[in-house]
């Protein structure tokens, strides 16, 4: 959280004059942060539970394509397509989880495999069915207008800083992000499964010995990250009106970075959903803020990598201090 | 005759071609401390894993209060009041004392979607329960990792007792502790016994086992060498049987023989040297 404030202050000093502080600038980075934050909150739960999911970027591409192909190519109502896409995503998440639990291989390996399998399937199937790798025209399908209300509407506020009287548009994804973060926080801190998540990440054997259904929880957590990828895919497809087989690339890594910046331990057992919210906010501010500073946005990835390493060092230092202070 | 709270008859367990337990029988009554003794690989941990529901026996019967049971998971054993506190797996260091205490058996309020972990009540109970055994936790939010080893074991024992354990299985609870902390844990074991709980104590340390134990079961290579009451077994005999007395004697003899040989060898060498000097 302090990191997010620090980044905000830095960007406010450097780029405040150029529009970073304006309402439109704020809406701009919040949109990026929201789409990342939806993923990061689910990934935070999974990582606290001691596992990784590298396949969510590919699930975003696949889930989006399922919606677009079913609705545009086969003329389905968009809601039916969205529903089927959710089911497909949940099945993929459950398969990830079951493979991890049954094979006892590191989830890093299993989901690295599914990253390529899902991306490859998405590209091959889409090209096989449509002959292209991008599918547009979602805006003309049945039920699109009602879907916009849930996934792509915006709250428009006139931006006093805009000389041309433009509105700042806050997308509904921000609402989804905060809602999911709220639910995730409640689950983590106030429910039995929340306590189990900390337990299975901290020490799966100890948790199993006191009767926690470790395997079932892990499968659920993989289904949750897959569902978060589906939500982001739906938001993107509805708001852009098209799907691309390459959507979501590297999102799995951005999400992990956001979660780690938010203070969650890579080894599991410790972390928070709120931390992931601020982690996503930090990444979003840097990604969009860098454009306001006038620095070439190619530098974003450099800064992201440096931030990740600094965040881990700082978190380790703070945790060590906290553990020693009795 | 009372029925034992826990009894196993002719239990065997195989892991592939390895015979971990071979026809072991043991019984346990309320308000007693049974010490389970034996060398590494004697089958102690396999036996307690069967008792706690982690493993299923391949042969033999397992009775709880006279009724035969077949456990599929530790949860089944817990439901019958058989709780196990493992040496290294007792607690999760990064989780708070309260969260550890209630892990797997969280207190809840509300119903359906609103069913939630009652954190406030949980914290109060943890403070009370630990207070009863003389542990003053400064903050129930405190991670367990900041507690000392003895405190951690005591919290784990307090947890088992609080959740209605009738049988408490303690796996090497004192092995990693200093004298003073081990004393704290043993005192708490005595307290649990006074409350009518049956305790199975696994330990390597005869100085911890003898003062607290009522009966002693000694395992060796998957078989039992018998169960003895304190009256039947002196401390010295117990130590001898625990550490595989005969083997130690054999080893001692061998070492002595080796020493003799070496001494003779040295003497011979000296003799030769002497001779060569004469030549």
Coordinates of C-alpha atoms in Angstrom, one line a residue:
Chain A
X1 CA 0.0 0.0 0.0
X2 CA 2.8 2.4 0.9
X3 CA 4.3 1.4 -2.4
X4 CA 1.2 2.4 -4.3
X5 CA 1.2 5.8 -2.5
X6 CA 4.9 6.3 -3.2
X7 CA 4.4 5.6 -6.9
X8 CA 1.4 7.9 -7.0
X9 CA 3.3 10.8 -5.4
X10 CA 6.3 10.2 -7.7
X11 CA 4.1 10.2 -10.8
X12 CA 2.1 13.2 -9.4
X13 CA 5.4 15.2 -9.1
X14 CA 6.8 14.1 -12.5
X15 CA 3.6 13.9 -14.6
X16 CA 1.0 15.8 -12.5
X17 CA 1.2 18.7 -14.9
X18 CA 0.7 16.6 -17.9
X19 CA -2.6 15.1 -16.9
X20 CA -1.8 12.2 -14.6
X21 CA -3.7 13.9 -11.7
X22 CA -6.7 14.8 -13.9
X23 CA -9.9 12.8 -13.6
X24 CA -9.4 11.4 -17.1
X25 CA -5.8 10.4 -16.2
X26 CA -7.1 8.7 -13.1
X27 CA -9.9 6.9 -15.0
X28 CA -7.2 5.8 -17.5
X29 CA -4.9 4.1 -15.1
X30 CA -7.8 2.7 -13.0
X31 CA -9.1 0.9 -16.0
X32 CA -5.8 -0.8 -16.6
X33 CA -5.5 -1.5 -12.8
X34 CA -9.0 -2.9 -12.7
X35 CA -8.5 -5.5 -15.4
X36 CA -5.2 -6.6 -13.9
X37 CA -6.6 -6.3 -10.3
X38 CA -9.5 -8.8 -11.1
X39 CA -6.9 -11.4 -12.0
X40 CA -4.5 -10.4 -9.2
X41 CA -7.1 -10.8 -6.4
X42 CA -7.8 -14.4 -7.6
X43 CA -4.1 -15.1 -8.1
X44 CA -3.4 -13.8 -4.6
X45 CA -5.8 -16.4 -3.1
X46 CA -4.2 -19.1 -5.2
X47 CA -0.7 -18.0 -4.2
X48 CA -1.5 -17.8 -0.5
X49 CA -2.7 -21.3 -1.0
X50 CA 0.8 -22.2 -2.2
X51 CA 0.3 -22.6 -6.0
X52 CA 0.9 -20.7 -9.3
X53 CA -1.3 -20.3 -12.3
X54 CA 0.6 -19.4 -15.5
X55 CA -2.3 -20.3 -17.7
X56 CA -4.7 -17.4 -17.0
X57 CA -3.3 -15.3 -19.9
X58 CA -4.1 -18.1 -22.3
X59 CA -7.5 -18.6 -20.7
X60 CA -8.3 -14.9 -21.3
X61 CA -7.5 -15.5 -25.0
X62 CA -9.5 -18.7 -25.2
X63 CA -12.5 -17.6 -23.1
X64 CA -12.8 -14.4 -25.2
X65 CA -12.6 -16.4 -28.4
X66 CA -15.3 -18.8 -27.2
X67 CA -17.7 -15.9 -26.7
X68 CA -16.9 -14.3 -30.1
X69 CA -17.0 -17.5 -32.2
X70 CA -20.2 -18.7 -30.6
X71 CA -22.0 -15.4 -30.9
X72 CA -20.6 -14.1 -34.2
X73 CA -20.0 -17.3 -36.2
X74 CA -22.8 -19.4 -34.9
X75 CA -25.3 -16.7 -34.1
X76 CA -25.8 -17.5 -30.4
X77 CA -27.2 -15.0 -28.0
X78 CA -24.3 -13.3 -26.3
X79 CA -25.4 -14.4 -22.9
X80 CA -25.4 -18.1 -23.9
X81 CA -21.9 -17.6 -25.3
X82 CA -20.7 -15.9 -22.1
X83 CA -22.2 -18.7 -20.1
X84 CA -20.6 -21.5 -22.1
X85 CA -17.3 -19.6 -22.0
X86 CA -17.5 -19.5 -18.2
X87 CA -18.2 -23.2 -18.0
X88 CA -15.3 -23.9 -20.3
X89 CA -13.0 -21.7 -18.2
X90 CA -14.1 -23.4 -15.0
X91 CA -13.4 -26.8 -16.5
X92 CA -10.0 -25.7 -17.6
X93 CA -9.3 -24.4 -14.1
X94 CA -10.5 -27.6 -12.5
X95 CA -8.3 -29.7 -14.9
X96 CA -5.3 -27.5 -13.9
X97 CA -6.1 -28.1 -10.2
X98 CA -6.8 -31.8 -10.6
X99 CA -3.6 -32.3 -12.5
X100 CA -1.6 -30.5 -9.8
X101 CA -3.3 -32.4 -7.0
X102 CA -3.1 -35.8 -8.6
X103 CA 0.4 -35.7 -10.1
X104 CA 1.9 -33.7 -7.2
X105 CA 4.0 -31.9 -9.8
X106 CA 4.7 -28.2 -9.1
X107 CA 1.8 -26.1 -10.4
X108 CA 4.4 -24.0 -12.1
X109 CA 5.1 -26.9 -14.5
X110 CA 1.5 -28.0 -15.0
X111 CA 0.2 -24.5 -15.8
X112 CA 3.2 -23.7 -17.9
X113 CA 2.1 -26.7 -20.0
X114 CA -1.5 -25.5 -20.0
X115 CA -0.4 -22.0 -21.0
X116 CA 0.9 -23.4 -24.3
X117 CA -1.9 -26.0 -24.7
X118 CA -4.7 -23.5 -24.3
X119 CA -3.1 -20.8 -26.4
X120 CA -2.3 -23.3 -29.2
X121 CA -5.8 -24.7 -29.1
X122 CA -7.3 -21.3 -29.2
X123 CA -5.3 -20.3 -32.3
X124 CA -5.7 -23.6 -34.1
X125 CA -9.5 -23.9 -33.5
X126 CA -10.2 -20.3 -34.3
X127 CA -8.3 -20.5 -37.6
X128 CA -9.9 -23.8 -38.3
X129 CA -13.5 -22.4 -37.8
X130 CA -13.2 -18.9 -39.0
X131 CA -10.0 -18.8 -41.1
X132 CA -8.7 -15.9 -39.1
X133 CA -7.1 -15.2 -35.7
X134 CA -9.3 -12.2 -34.9
X135 CA -13.1 -12.2 -34.7
X136 CA -15.0 -8.9 -34.8
X137 CA -18.6 -7.9 -35.0
X138 CA -19.6 -8.8 -31.5
X139 CA -21.4 -5.5 -31.2
X140 CA -24.1 -6.7 -33.7
X141 CA -25.0 -10.0 -32.0
X142 CA -28.1 -10.8 -30.0
X143 CA -28.2 -9.5 -26.4
X144 CA -25.1 -7.4 -26.8
X145 CA -26.7 -4.2 -25.4
X146 CA -27.7 -5.9 -22.2
X147 CA -24.2 -7.4 -21.8
X148 CA -22.7 -3.9 -22.1
X149 CA -24.6 -2.9 -19.0
X150 CA -22.8 -5.5 -16.9
X151 CA -19.4 -5.6 -18.5
X152 CA -18.6 -2.5 -20.5
X153 CA -20.7 0.4 -19.2
X154 CA -18.9 3.5 -17.9
X155 CA -19.6 6.2 -15.4
X156 CA -19.0 9.5 -17.1
X157 CA -17.9 12.5 -15.0
X158 CA -17.1 15.8 -16.7
X159 CA -13.4 16.5 -16.3
X160 CA -12.9 20.1 -15.1
X161 CA -9.2 19.9 -16.3
X162 CA -10.3 19.2 -19.9
X163 CA -10.3 22.3 -22.0
X164 CA -12.5 20.7 -24.6
X165 CA -15.1 19.6 -22.0
X166 CA -14.4 15.9 -22.3
X167 CA -15.7 13.4 -19.8
X168 CA -13.7 11.1 -17.6
X169 CA -15.1 7.6 -18.2
X170 CA -14.8 5.2 -15.3
X171 CA -15.5 1.7 -16.6
X172 CA -17.6 -0.8 -14.7
X173 CA -14.5 -3.1 -14.5
X174 CA -13.4 -0.9 -11.5
X175 CA -16.6 -1.9 -9.7
X176 CA -16.0 -5.6 -10.5
X177 CA -12.4 -5.3 -9.3
X178 CA -13.4 -3.8 -5.9
X179 CA -16.4 -6.2 -5.5
X180 CA -14.2 -9.2 -6.1
X181 CA -11.5 -7.8 -3.8
X182 CA -14.1 -7.3 -1.1
X183 CA -15.5 -10.8 -1.5
X184 CA -12.0 -12.3 -1.5
X185 CA -11.0 -10.4 1.6
X186 CA -14.1 -11.5 3.4
X187 CA -13.5 -15.1 2.4
X188 CA -9.9 -14.9 3.5
X189 CA -10.4 -13.3 6.9
X190 CA -13.8 -14.3 8.0
X191 CA -14.7 -17.7 6.6
X192 CA -13.6 -21.3 7.2
X193 CA -12.3 -21.8 3.7
X194 CA -10.3 -18.6 4.1
X195 CA -8.5 -20.0 7.1
X196 CA -7.9 -23.2 5.1
X197 CA -6.3 -21.3 2.3
X198 CA -3.7 -19.9 4.7
X199 CA -3.3 -23.3 6.1
X200 CA -2.7 -25.2 2.9
X201 CA -0.3 -22.6 1.7
X202 CA 1.6 -22.5 5.0
X203 CA 1.9 -26.3 5.4
X204 CA -0.3 -28.6 3.4
X205 CA 0.6 -31.7 5.6
X206 CA -0.2 -29.9 8.8
X207 CA -3.4 -28.7 7.3
X208 CA -4.4 -32.1 6.1
X209 CA -3.6 -33.6 9.5
X210 CA -6.1 -31.3 11.2
X211 CA -8.8 -32.2 8.7
X212 CA -8.6 -29.5 6.0
X213 CA -9.7 -30.7 2.6
X214 CA -6.5 -29.6 0.9
X215 CA -7.0 -31.1 -2.5
X216 CA -10.6 -29.8 -2.9
X217 CA -9.5 -26.3 -1.8
X218 CA -6.7 -26.3 -4.3
X219 CA -9.0 -27.3 -7.2
X220 CA -11.4 -24.5 -6.2
X221 CA -8.6 -22.0 -6.2
X222 CA -7.6 -22.9 -9.7
X223 CA -11.2 -22.6 -10.8
X224 CA -11.3 -19.2 -9.2
X225 CA -8.3 -17.9 -11.2
X226 CA -9.8 -19.4 -14.4
X227 CA -13.1 -17.6 -13.6
X228 CA -11.2 -14.3 -13.0
X229 CA -9.6 -14.7 -16.5
X230 CA -13.0 -15.4 -17.9
X231 CA -14.4 -12.2 -16.4
X232 CA -11.5 -10.1 -17.8
X233 CA -12.0 -11.8 -21.2
X234 CA -15.7 -11.0 -21.2
X235 CA -15.1 -7.4 -20.2
X236 CA -12.5 -7.0 -23.0
X237 CA -14.7 -8.7 -25.7
X238 CA -17.8 -6.7 -24.8
X239 CA -16.0 -3.4 -24.6
X240 CA -13.9 -3.8 -27.7
X241 CA -16.5 -5.8 -29.7
X242 CA -13.9 -8.3 -30.9
X243 CA -11.7 -11.1 -29.7
X244 CA -8.1 -11.9 -30.6
X245 CA -6.4 -15.2 -30.1
X246 CA -3.4 -13.4 -28.7
X247 CA -5.3 -11.5 -26.0
X248 CA -4.1 -11.9 -22.4
X249 CA -0.4 -12.6 -23.2
X250 CA 1.9 -12.0 -20.2
X251 CA -1.1 -11.2 -18.0
X252 CA -0.2 -14.2 -15.9
X253 CA 3.1 -12.6 -15.1
X254 CA 1.7 -9.1 -14.5
X255 CA -0.8 -10.7 -12.1
X256 CA 1.9 -12.5 -10.2
X257 CA 4.0 -9.2 -10.1
X258 CA 1.0 -7.3 -8.7
X259 CA 0.4 -9.9 -6.1
X260 CA 4.0 -10.0 -5.0
X261 CA 4.2 -6.2 -4.9
X262 CA 1.1 -6.5 -2.7
X263 CA 3.1 -8.4 -0.1
X264 CA 2.1 -12.0 -0.8
X265 CA 4.8 -14.6 -0.2
X266 CA 5.8 -16.6 -3.3
X267 CA 6.0 -19.7 -1.1
X268 CA 2.4 -19.4 0.1
X269 CA 0.8 -19.1 3.4
X270 CA 1.0 -15.4 3.7
X271 CA -0.6 -12.4 1.9
X272 CA -3.8 -10.5 1.3
X273 CA -6.3 -9.7 -1.3
X274 CA -6.1 -6.0 -0.4
X275 CA -2.4 -6.1 -1.0
X276 CA -3.1 -7.5 -4.5
X277 CA -5.5 -4.6 -5.1
X278 CA -2.7 -2.1 -4.3
X279 CA -0.2 -4.1 -6.3
X280 CA -2.5 -4.0 -9.3
X281 CA -3.0 -0.3 -8.8
X282 CA 0.7 0.3 -8.6
X283 CA 1.3 -1.6 -11.8
X284 CA -1.6 0.2 -13.5
X285 CA -0.3 3.6 -12.4
X286 CA 3.2 2.9 -13.7
X287 CA 2.0 1.4 -17.0
X288 CA -0.2 4.4 -17.8
X289 CA 1.7 7.0 -15.8
X290 CA 4.8 6.5 -17.9
X291 CA 2.9 7.7 -20.9
X292 CA 2.0 10.9 -19.1
X293 CA 5.6 11.5 -18.1
X294 CA 6.6 11.6 -21.8
X295 CA 9.2 8.8 -21.3
X296 CA 9.1 6.2 -24.0
X297 CA 6.6 3.6 -22.9
X298 CA 9.1 0.9 -23.9
X299 CA 10.6 1.4 -20.5
X300 CA 7.6 0.1 -18.8
X301 CA 8.8 -3.5 -18.7
X302 CA 12.2 -2.4 -17.3
X303 CA 10.5 -0.5 -14.5
X304 CA 8.1 -3.4 -13.8
X305 CA 11.0 -5.8 -13.4
X306 CA 12.9 -3.5 -11.2
X307 CA 9.8 -2.8 -9.1
X308 CA 9.2 -6.6 -8.6
X309 CA 12.7 -7.2 -7.3
X310 CA 12.6 -4.1 -5.0
X311 CA 9.2 -5.1 -3.7
X312 CA 10.3 -8.6 -2.8
X313 CA 13.4 -7.3 -1.0
X314 CA 11.4 -4.7 0.9
X315 CA 8.7 -7.3 1.8
X316 CA 11.3 -9.8 3.1
X317 CA 13.0 -7.1 5.1
X318 CA 9.7 -6.0 6.8
X319 CA 8.6 -9.6 7.4
X320 CA 11.9 -10.4 9.0
X321 CA 11.7 -7.4 11.3
X322 CA 8.1 -8.3 12.2
X323 CA 9.0 -11.9 13.0
X324 CA 11.9 -10.8 15.3
X325 CA 10.1 -8.1 17.1
X326 CA 8.3 -9.9 19.9
Chain B
X1 CA -13.0 -55.1 33.4
X2 CA -13.0 -51.7 31.7
X3 CA -12.9 -51.6 27.9
X4 CA -9.9 -49.8 26.6
X5 CA -10.6 -46.5 24.9
X6 CA -8.2 -47.5 22.1
X7 CA -7.0 -51.0 21.3
X8 CA -5.2 -52.6 18.4
X9 CA -4.9 -56.3 17.9
X10 CA -2.3 -57.9 15.7
X11 CA -1.9 -54.9 13.5
X12 CA 0.4 -55.3 10.5
X13 CA 1.4 -52.7 7.9
X14 CA 3.4 -53.2 4.7
X15 CA 4.9 -50.6 2.4
X16 CA 5.8 -52.6 -0.7
X17 CA 8.2 -55.3 0.5
X18 CA 9.0 -53.4 3.7
X19 CA 7.3 -54.7 6.8
X20 CA 6.7 -51.6 9.0
X21 CA 4.5 -53.3 11.6
X22 CA 4.2 -57.0 12.2
X23 CA 1.4 -58.1 14.5
X24 CA 1.5 -55.4 17.1
X25 CA -1.1 -55.2 19.9
X26 CA -1.6 -52.4 22.3
X27 CA -4.4 -51.0 24.5
X28 CA -4.9 -47.8 26.2
X29 CA -7.2 -46.7 29.1
X30 CA -8.5 -43.2 30.1
X31 CA -6.3 -41.3 32.5
X32 CA -3.1 -43.0 31.7
X33 CA 0.0 -42.0 29.8
X34 CA 1.3 -44.8 27.6
X35 CA 4.9 -44.2 26.4
X36 CA 5.7 -45.7 23.0
X37 CA 9.4 -46.4 22.9
X38 CA 11.8 -47.7 20.3
X39 CA 14.6 -47.0 18.0
X40 CA 14.4 -45.3 14.7
X41 CA 12.6 -47.5 12.2
X42 CA 11.0 -49.6 15.0
X43 CA 7.5 -48.7 13.7
X44 CA 6.5 -46.1 16.2
X45 CA 5.4 -43.5 13.6
X46 CA 3.6 -46.1 11.5
X47 CA 1.7 -47.2 14.5
X48 CA 0.6 -43.7 15.5
X49 CA -0.3 -42.9 11.9
X50 CA -2.6 -45.9 11.9
X51 CA -4.1 -44.8 15.2
X52 CA -4.6 -41.2 13.9
X53 CA -6.2 -42.3 10.7
X54 CA -3.4 -41.4 8.3
X55 CA -2.7 -45.0 7.3
X56 CA -5.0 -48.0 7.3
X57 CA -3.7 -51.3 8.7
X58 CA -3.2 -54.1 6.2
X59 CA -4.0 -56.7 8.9
X60 CA -5.5 -56.8 12.4
X61 CA -8.3 -54.9 14.1
X62 CA -8.5 -51.4 15.5
X63 CA -11.1 -50.9 18.2
X64 CA -12.2 -47.6 19.7
X65 CA -14.2 -48.1 23.0
X66 CA -14.7 -51.7 22.0
X67 CA -16.1 -51.1 18.5
X68 CA -14.1 -51.9 15.4
X69 CA -13.3 -48.8 13.3
X70 CA -12.0 -48.2 9.8
X71 CA -10.6 -44.7 9.3
X72 CA -10.3 -43.1 5.9
X73 CA -8.7 -39.9 7.1
X74 CA -7.4 -38.1 10.2
X75 CA -10.8 -36.3 10.2
X76 CA -12.5 -39.7 11.1
X77 CA -10.2 -40.2 14.0
X78 CA -10.7 -36.7 15.2
X79 CA -14.4 -37.1 15.1
X80 CA -14.0 -40.0 17.6
X81 CA -11.8 -37.8 19.8
X82 CA -8.4 -39.2 18.8
X83 CA -6.1 -36.2 18.2
X84 CA -2.5 -36.2 17.2
X85 CA 0.1 -33.6 17.8
X86 CA 3.0 -34.0 15.4
X87 CA 6.5 -33.0 16.3
X88 CA 7.3 -30.8 13.3
X89 CA 3.8 -30.4 11.8
X90 CA 2.1 -29.1 14.8
X91 CA 1.7 -25.5 13.7
X92 CA 1.9 -23.2 10.8
X93 CA 4.5 -20.6 11.6
X94 CA 3.2 -17.7 9.5
X95 CA -0.4 -18.0 10.8
X96 CA -1.6 -16.4 13.9
X97 CA -2.1 -18.3 17.1
X98 CA -5.9 -18.1 16.8
X99 CA -6.0 -19.2 13.2
X100 CA -3.7 -22.1 14.0
X101 CA -5.7 -23.1 17.0
X102 CA -8.9 -23.3 15.0
X103 CA -7.5 -24.5 11.7
X104 CA -9.8 -27.2 10.4
X105 CA -12.3 -26.7 13.2
X106 CA -13.2 -23.1 12.8
X107 CA -15.9 -21.6 15.0
X108 CA -18.7 -20.2 12.9
X109 CA -21.7 -18.0 13.3
X110 CA -24.5 -17.5 10.9
X111 CA -25.9 -19.8 8.2
X112 CA -25.6 -20.5 4.5
X113 CA -23.6 -17.8 2.7
X114 CA -23.4 -15.7 5.8
X115 CA -21.7 -18.5 7.8
X116 CA -18.5 -17.0 8.9
X117 CA -15.5 -17.5 11.1
X118 CA -16.2 -16.1 14.5
X119 CA -12.8 -14.4 15.0
X120 CA -13.7 -12.5 18.2
X121 CA -14.9 -15.5 20.1
X122 CA -12.0 -17.6 18.8
X123 CA -9.6 -15.1 20.1
X124 CA -11.2 -15.0 23.5
X125 CA -11.2 -18.8 23.8
X126 CA -7.5 -19.0 22.7
X127 CA -6.6 -16.5 25.4
X128 CA -8.5 -18.4 28.1
X129 CA -7.3 -21.9 27.1
X130 CA -3.7 -20.8 26.9
X131 CA -4.1 -18.8 30.2
X132 CA -5.2 -22.1 31.9
X133 CA -1.8 -23.6 31.0
X134 CA 0.2 -20.6 32.0
X135 CA 0.9 -19.2 28.5
X136 CA 0.3 -15.6 28.3
X137 CA 0.1 -14.7 24.6
X138 CA 0.5 -11.0 24.1
X139 CA -1.6 -10.9 21.0
X140 CA -3.7 -13.7 19.5
X141 CA -2.8 -12.2 16.1
X142 CA 0.8 -13.0 16.8
X143 CA 2.2 -15.5 14.2
X144 CA 3.0 -18.8 15.8
X145 CA 6.5 -18.5 14.4
X146 CA 7.3 -16.0 17.1
X147 CA 6.5 -18.5 19.9
X148 CA 9.1 -20.7 21.5
X149 CA 9.2 -24.4 20.7
X150 CA 7.7 -25.4 24.1
X151 CA 4.9 -22.8 23.8
X152 CA 4.1 -24.0 20.3
X153 CA 3.8 -27.6 21.5
X154 CA 1.7 -26.5 24.4
X155 CA -0.6 -24.5 22.1
X156 CA -1.0 -27.7 20.0
X157 CA -1.8 -29.8 23.0
X158 CA -4.2 -27.1 24.4
X159 CA -5.9 -27.2 21.0
X160 CA -6.4 -30.9 21.0
X161 CA -7.7 -30.9 24.6
X162 CA -10.1 -28.0 23.8
X163 CA -11.5 -29.8 20.9
X164 CA -12.6 -32.7 23.1
X165 CA -9.7 -35.1 22.6
X166 CA -10.2 -38.3 24.6
X167 CA -7.0 -39.7 23.2
X168 CA -4.0 -37.5 22.7
X169 CA -1.1 -38.8 20.6
X170 CA 2.0 -36.8 21.1
X171 CA 4.8 -37.5 18.6
X172 CA 8.2 -36.5 20.1
X173 CA 6.8 -33.4 21.8
X174 CA 10.0 -32.8 23.7
X175 CA 12.7 -33.8 21.3
X176 CA 13.6 -30.3 20.1
X177 CA 13.2 -28.6 23.5
X178 CA 15.5 -27.5 26.2
X179 CA 15.1 -28.9 29.7
X180 CA 12.9 -26.1 31.0
X181 CA 10.6 -26.1 28.0
X182 CA 10.3 -29.8 28.0
X183 CA 9.2 -29.6 31.6
X184 CA 6.4 -27.2 30.6
X185 CA 5.1 -29.7 28.0
X186 CA 5.3 -32.7 30.4
X187 CA 3.5 -30.7 33.1
X188 CA 0.7 -30.1 30.6
X189 CA 0.6 -33.8 29.7
X190 CA 0.1 -34.6 33.4
X191 CA -2.7 -32.0 33.5
X192 CA -4.3 -33.6 30.5
X193 CA -4.1 -37.0 32.2
X194 CA -5.7 -35.6 35.3
X195 CA -8.6 -34.5 33.2
X196 CA -9.2 -38.1 32.1
X197 CA -7.5 -38.0 28.8
X198 CA -5.6 -41.0 27.6
X199 CA -2.2 -40.0 26.3
X200 CA 0.2 -41.8 24.0
X201 CA 3.6 -40.3 24.2
X202 CA 6.3 -41.1 21.7
X203 CA 9.8 -40.2 22.8
X204 CA 13.4 -41.0 22.5
X205 CA 14.3 -39.6 25.8
X206 CA 13.9 -42.0 28.7
X207 CA 14.3 -39.1 31.2
X208 CA 11.2 -37.6 29.8
X209 CA 9.3 -40.9 29.4
X210 CA 9.9 -42.5 32.8
X211 CA 8.6 -39.8 35.2
X212 CA 5.4 -39.2 33.2
X213 CA 4.6 -42.7 31.9
X214 CA 2.2 -45.1 33.5
X215 CA 2.9 -47.9 31.1
X216 CA 5.5 -48.4 28.5
X217 CA 5.3 -50.2 25.1
X218 CA 8.5 -51.0 23.5
X219 CA 8.7 -51.6 19.7
X220 CA 11.5 -53.1 17.8
X221 CA 11.7 -53.7 14.0
X222 CA 7.9 -53.7 13.7
X223 CA 7.2 -56.0 16.6
X224 CA 6.4 -55.3 20.2
X225 CA 8.7 -56.4 23.0
X226 CA 5.8 -56.1 25.3
X227 CA 4.0 -53.6 27.5
X228 CA 5.2 -53.0 31.0
X229 CA 3.8 -51.0 33.9
X230 CA 6.1 -48.7 35.8
X231 CA 6.3 -51.3 38.6
X232 CA 7.5 -54.0 36.2
X233 CA 10.2 -51.9 34.6
X234 CA 13.1 -50.0 36.2
X235 CA 14.5 -46.9 34.6
X236 CA 17.7 -48.7 33.7
X237 CA 15.9 -51.7 32.2
X238 CA 13.8 -49.4 30.2
X239 CA 16.8 -47.5 28.9
X240 CA 18.4 -50.8 28.0
X241 CA 15.4 -52.0 26.0
X242 CA 14.8 -48.6 24.3
X243 CA 18.3 -48.3 23.0
X244 CA 18.4 -51.9 21.9
X245 CA 20.4 -53.1 24.9
X246 CA 21.7 -56.4 23.4
X247 CA 22.9 -54.7 20.3
X248 CA 24.7 -52.1 22.4
X249 CA 26.4 -54.9 24.4
X250 CA 27.4 -56.6 21.2
X251 CA 28.7 -53.4 19.8
X252 CA 30.6 -52.7 23.0
X253 CA 32.1 -56.2 22.9
X254 CA 33.1 -55.7 19.3
X255 CA 34.7 -52.4 20.0
X256 CA 36.5 -53.8 22.9
X257 CA 37.8 -56.7 20.8
X258 CA 38.8 -54.2 18.1
X259 CA 40.6 -52.2 20.8
X260 CA 42.4 -55.3 22.0
X261 CA 43.4 -56.2 18.5
X262 CA 44.7 -52.7 17.8
X263 CA 46.7 -52.8 21.1
X264 CA 48.1 -56.2 20.1
X265 CA 49.0 -54.9 16.7
X266 CA 50.7 -52.0 18.2
X267 CA 52.6 -54.2 20.6
X268 CA 53.6 -56.5 17.7
X269 CA 54.9 -53.6 15.8
X270 CA 56.8 -52.4 18.7
X271 CA 58.2 -55.9 19.2
X272 CA 59.4 -56.0 15.6
X273 CA 61.0 -52.6 15.9
X274 CA 62.8 -53.8 19.0
X275 CA 64.0 -56.9 17.2
X276 CA 65.3 -54.9 14.2
X277 CA 67.2 -52.7 16.5
X278 CA 68.9 -55.7 17.9
X279 CA 69.8 -57.1 14.6

